[in-house]
Each structure stands twice: as C-alpha cells, then as structure tokens.
Coordinates of N, CA, C and O in Angstrom, one line a residue:
M994 N 76.7 79.2 87.4 CA 77.5 80.0 86.6 C 76.6 80.8 85.6 O 75.6 80.2 85.1
L995 N 77.0 82.0 85.4 CA 76.3 82.9 84.5 C 77.2 83.5 83.5 O 78.2 84.2 83.9
D996 N 77.0 83.1 82.3 CA 77.9 83.6 81.2 C 77.2 84.7 80.4 O 76.2 84.5 79.8
V997 N 77.7 85.9 80.6 CA 77.1 87.1 79.9 C 78.0 87.6 78.8 O 77.8 88.7 78.3
R998 N 79.0 86.8 78.5 CA 79.9 87.2 77.4 C 79.1 87.4 76.1 O 78.2 86.6 75.8
G999 N 79.3 88.5 75.4 CA 78.7 88.8 74.2 C 77.4 89.6 74.3 O 76.9 90.1 73.3
L1000 N 76.9 89.7 75.5 CA 75.7 90.5 75.7 C 76.0 92.0 75.7 O 77.1 92.3 76.1
E1001 N 75.2 92.8 75.1 CA 75.4 94.2 75.1 C 74.8 94.9 76.4 O 73.9 94.4 77.0
Q1002 N 75.4 96.0 76.7 CA 75.0 96.7 77.9 C 73.6 97.2 77.7 O 73.2 97.5 76.6
P1003 N 72.8 97.2 78.7 CA 73.0 96.9 80.1 C 72.7 95.4 80.5 O 72.6 95.1 81.7
E1004 N 72.5 94.5 79.5 CA 72.1 93.2 79.8 C 73.0 92.4 80.8 O 72.5 91.7 81.7
P1005 N 74.3 92.5 80.7 CA 75.1 91.7 81.7 C 74.9 92.2 83.1 O 74.7 91.3 84.0
L1006 N 74.7 93.5 83.3 CA 74.5 94.0 84.7 C 73.1 93.5 85.2 O 73.0 93.0 86.3
L1007 N 72.1 93.6 84.3 CA 70.7 93.2 84.7 C 70.6 91.7 85.0 O 70.0 91.3 85.9
C1008 N 71.3 90.9 84.2 CA 71.3 89.5 84.3 C 72.0 89.1 85.6 O 71.5 88.2 86.4
A1009 N 73.1 89.7 85.9 CA 73.8 89.4 87.2 C 73.0 89.8 88.4 O 72.9 89.0 89.3
L1010 N 72.4 91.0 88.4 CA 71.6 91.4 89.5 C 70.4 90.4 89.7 O 70.0 90.1 90.8
A1011 N 69.8 90.0 88.6 CA 68.6 89.1 88.7 C 69.1 87.7 89.3 O 68.4 87.1 90.1
A1012 N 70.2 87.2 88.9 CA 70.7 86.0 89.3 C 71.0 86.0 90.8 O 70.9 85.0 91.6
L1013 N 71.5 87.2 91.3 CA 71.8 87.3 92.7 C 70.6 87.2 93.6 O 70.6 86.7 94.7
D1014 N 69.4 87.6 93.1 CA 68.2 87.4 93.8 C 67.8 86.0 94.1 O 67.1 85.7 95.1
D1015 N 68.4 85.1 93.3 CA 68.0 83.6 93.5 C 69.1 82.9 94.3 O 68.9 81.7 94.5
L1016 N 70.1 83.5 94.8 CA 71.2 82.8 95.5 C 70.6 82.3 96.9 O 70.1 83.1 97.6
A1017 N 70.8 81.0 97.1 CA 70.4 80.4 98.4 C 71.6 80.5 99.3 O 72.8 80.7 98.9
V1018 N 71.4 80.2 100.6 CA 72.5 80.2 101.5 C 73.5 79.1 101.1 O 73.2 78.0 100.7
G1019 N 74.8 79.5 101.1 CA 75.9 78.6 100.7 C 76.2 78.6 99.2 O 77.1 78.0 98.8
E1020 N 75.5 79.4 98.5 CA 75.7 79.5 97.0 C 76.4 80.8 96.7 O 76.3 81.8 97.4
Y1021 N 77.1 80.8 95.6 CA 77.8 82.0 95.1 C 77.6 82.0 93.6 O 77.3 81.0 93.0
L1022 N 77.7 83.2 93.0 CA 77.6 83.3 91.5 C 78.9 83.4 90.9 O 79.8 84.2 91.3
H1023 N 79.1 82.6 89.9 CA 80.4 82.6 89.1 C 80.0 83.3 87.8 O 79.3 82.7 86.9
L1024 N 80.4 84.5 87.6 CA 80.0 85.3 86.5 C 81.1 85.4 85.5 O 82.3 85.6 85.8
L1025 N 80.8 85.1 84.2 CA 81.8 85.2 83.1 C 81.3 86.4 82.2 O 80.2 86.4 81.8
S1026 N 82.3 87.3 82.0 CA 81.9 88.5 81.2 C 83.1 88.7 80.2 O 84.2 88.4 80.4
H1027 N 82.7 89.4 79.1 CA 83.8 89.8 78.1 C 84.4 91.1 78.4 O 85.4 91.5 77.8
R1028 N 83.9 91.8 79.5 CA 84.6 93.0 79.9 C 84.4 93.1 81.4 O 83.5 92.5 82.0
D1029 N 85.2 93.9 82.1 CA 85.2 94.1 83.5 C 83.9 94.8 83.9 O 83.7 96.0 83.4
P1030 N 83.0 94.2 84.7 CA 81.7 94.9 85.0 C 81.9 95.9 86.1 O 81.3 95.8 87.2
V1031 N 82.6 97.0 85.8 CA 82.9 98.0 86.8 C 81.7 98.6 87.4 O 81.7 99.1 88.6
L1032 N 80.6 98.8 86.7 CA 79.4 99.4 87.2 C 78.7 98.4 88.2 O 77.9 98.9 89.1
L1033 N 79.0 97.1 88.2 CA 78.4 96.2 89.1 C 79.0 96.2 90.5 O 78.2 96.1 91.4
Y1034 N 80.2 96.5 90.6 CA 80.9 96.4 91.9 C 80.3 97.3 92.9 O 80.1 96.8 94.1
P1035 N 80.1 98.6 92.7 CA 79.5 99.4 93.8 C 78.1 98.9 94.2 O 77.7 99.0 95.3
L1036 N 77.3 98.4 93.2 CA 76.0 97.9 93.5 C 76.1 96.7 94.4 O 75.3 96.5 95.3
L1037 N 77.1 95.8 94.1 CA 77.3 94.6 95.0 C 77.5 95.0 96.4 O 76.9 94.5 97.4
T1038 N 78.4 96.0 96.6 CA 78.8 96.5 97.9 C 77.6 97.1 98.6 O 77.3 96.7 99.8
Q1039 N 76.8 97.9 97.9 CA 75.7 98.5 98.5 C 74.6 97.5 98.9 O 73.9 97.7 99.9
Q1040 N 74.5 96.4 98.2 CA 73.5 95.4 98.4 C 73.9 94.2 99.3 O 73.3 93.2 99.5
G1041 N 75.1 94.4 99.9 CA 75.6 93.4 100.9 C 76.3 92.1 100.3 O 76.3 91.1 100.9
F1042 N 76.9 92.3 99.1 CA 77.6 91.2 98.5 C 79.1 91.5 98.5 O 79.5 92.6 98.5
A1043 N 79.9 90.4 98.6 CA 81.3 90.5 98.5 C 81.6 89.9 97.1 O 80.8 89.1 96.5
F1044 N 82.8 90.2 96.6 CA 83.2 89.6 95.3 C 84.7 89.5 95.2 O 85.4 90.2 95.9
E1045 N 85.1 88.7 94.3 CA 86.5 88.6 93.9 C 86.6 88.4 92.4 O 85.7 87.8 91.8
R1046 N 87.7 88.9 91.9 CA 87.9 88.7 90.4 C 89.2 88.0 90.3 O 90.3 88.5 90.1
P1047 N 89.1 86.6 90.4 CA 90.3 85.8 90.4 C 91.1 85.7 89.1 O 92.3 85.5 89.1
V1048 N 90.4 85.7 88.0 CA 91.0 85.4 86.7 C 90.5 86.4 85.6 O 89.3 86.6 85.5
V1049 N 91.5 86.9 84.9 CA 91.2 87.6 83.7 C 92.1 87.0 82.6 O 93.3 87.0 82.7
R1050 N 91.4 86.4 81.6 CA 92.2 85.7 80.6 C 91.5 85.7 79.3 O 90.3 85.6 79.2
A1051 N 92.3 85.9 78.3 CA 91.8 85.8 76.9 C 90.5 86.4 76.7 O 89.6 85.7 76.1
G1052 N 90.3 87.6 77.1 CA 89.0 88.3 76.8 C 87.8 87.8 77.7 O 86.7 88.2 77.5
T1053 N 88.1 87.1 78.8 CA 87.1 86.7 79.8 C 87.5 87.2 81.2 O 88.6 86.9 81.6
V1054 N 86.5 87.8 81.8 CA 86.7 88.2 83.2 C 85.8 87.3 84.0 O 84.6 87.2 83.7
E1055 N 86.3 86.7 85.0 CA 85.6 85.9 86.0 C 85.4 86.7 87.3 O 86.3 87.3 87.8
V1056 N 84.2 86.7 87.8 CA 83.9 87.3 89.0 C 83.1 86.4 89.9 O 82.1 85.8 89.4
L1057 N 83.5 86.2 91.1 CA 82.8 85.3 92.1 C 82.1 86.2 93.1 O 82.7 87.1 93.7
I1058 N 80.8 86.0 93.3 CA 80.0 86.9 94.1 C 79.2 86.1 95.1 O 78.6 85.1 94.8
W1059 N 79.2 86.5 96.4 CA 78.5 85.9 97.5 C 78.0 86.9 98.5 O 78.5 88.0 98.5
R1060 N 77.0 86.5 99.3 CA 76.5 87.4 100.3 C 77.6 87.6 101.4 O 78.2 86.6 101.8
V1061 N 77.8 88.8 101.9 CA 78.8 89.1 102.9 C 78.7 88.2 104.1 O 79.7 87.8 104.7
D1062 N 77.5 88.0 104.6 CA 77.2 87.2 105.8 C 77.1 85.7 105.6 O 76.7 85.0 106.5
D1063 N 77.4 85.2 104.4 CA 77.3 83.8 104.1 C 78.7 83.1 104.2 O 79.4 83.1 103.2
A1064 N 79.0 82.6 105.4 CA 80.4 82.0 105.6 C 80.5 80.7 104.7 O 81.6 80.4 104.3
V1065 N 79.4 80.0 104.5 CA 79.5 78.8 103.7 C 79.9 79.1 102.3 O 80.8 78.4 101.7
A1066 N 79.2 80.1 101.7 CA 79.5 80.4 100.3 C 81.0 81.0 100.2 O 81.7 80.7 99.3
E1067 N 81.4 81.8 101.2 CA 82.7 82.3 101.2 C 83.8 81.2 101.2 O 84.8 81.3 100.5
R1068 N 83.5 80.2 102.1 CA 84.5 79.1 102.1 C 84.5 78.4 100.8 O 85.6 77.9 100.3
A1069 N 83.3 78.2 100.2 CA 83.3 77.5 98.8 C 84.1 78.3 97.8 O 84.8 77.7 97.0
V1070 N 84.0 79.6 97.8 CA 84.7 80.5 96.9 C 86.2 80.3 97.1 O 87.0 80.2 96.1
H1071 N 86.7 80.2 98.3 CA 88.1 80.1 98.6 C 88.7 78.7 98.7 O 89.8 78.6 99.0
S1072 N 87.8 77.7 98.4 CA 88.4 76.4 98.4 C 88.7 75.9 97.0 O 88.5 76.5 96.0

C-alpha cells in the first residue's frame, strides 16, 4: 500500500511510478490519494498497467494497479 495523501504535486505521481518499478509478479499497488490522480491513468496504460478505482470516500481515492499480463495480481485485486 502506498499512501500519498497530503503530498503536493508532483510527488504523488512520482511516488506511484517509482513503486510500480518494484512490483513483483503477483503483486499489485494499492494507492491512497487525497485527489483523483488523473494524470497517472494514461501513463499506466502506456506502460502496460491496468487499474481500478473501487472506492472514493471521505476525501480518499483508492486505486488498485497491476501489470496487464499478470493474471495472479489481477485475481488478487478481484478477490
């Protein structure tokens, strides 16, 4: 889990991209942000990541991110 709530731009974006470099097979990133990271989404798609934004509540946006070709991580996200 990566909590970037309270960080000022561009730190949330940079932290998320750095964390994605460390994802192993079967892992996904659970990102918590205080705003919707709309600039991150096209970068994820370009770099071969899939994502879902399952929950937006009380000032927190949750985003789940995994590699498109990682079926194990995708199953973990959806379980």
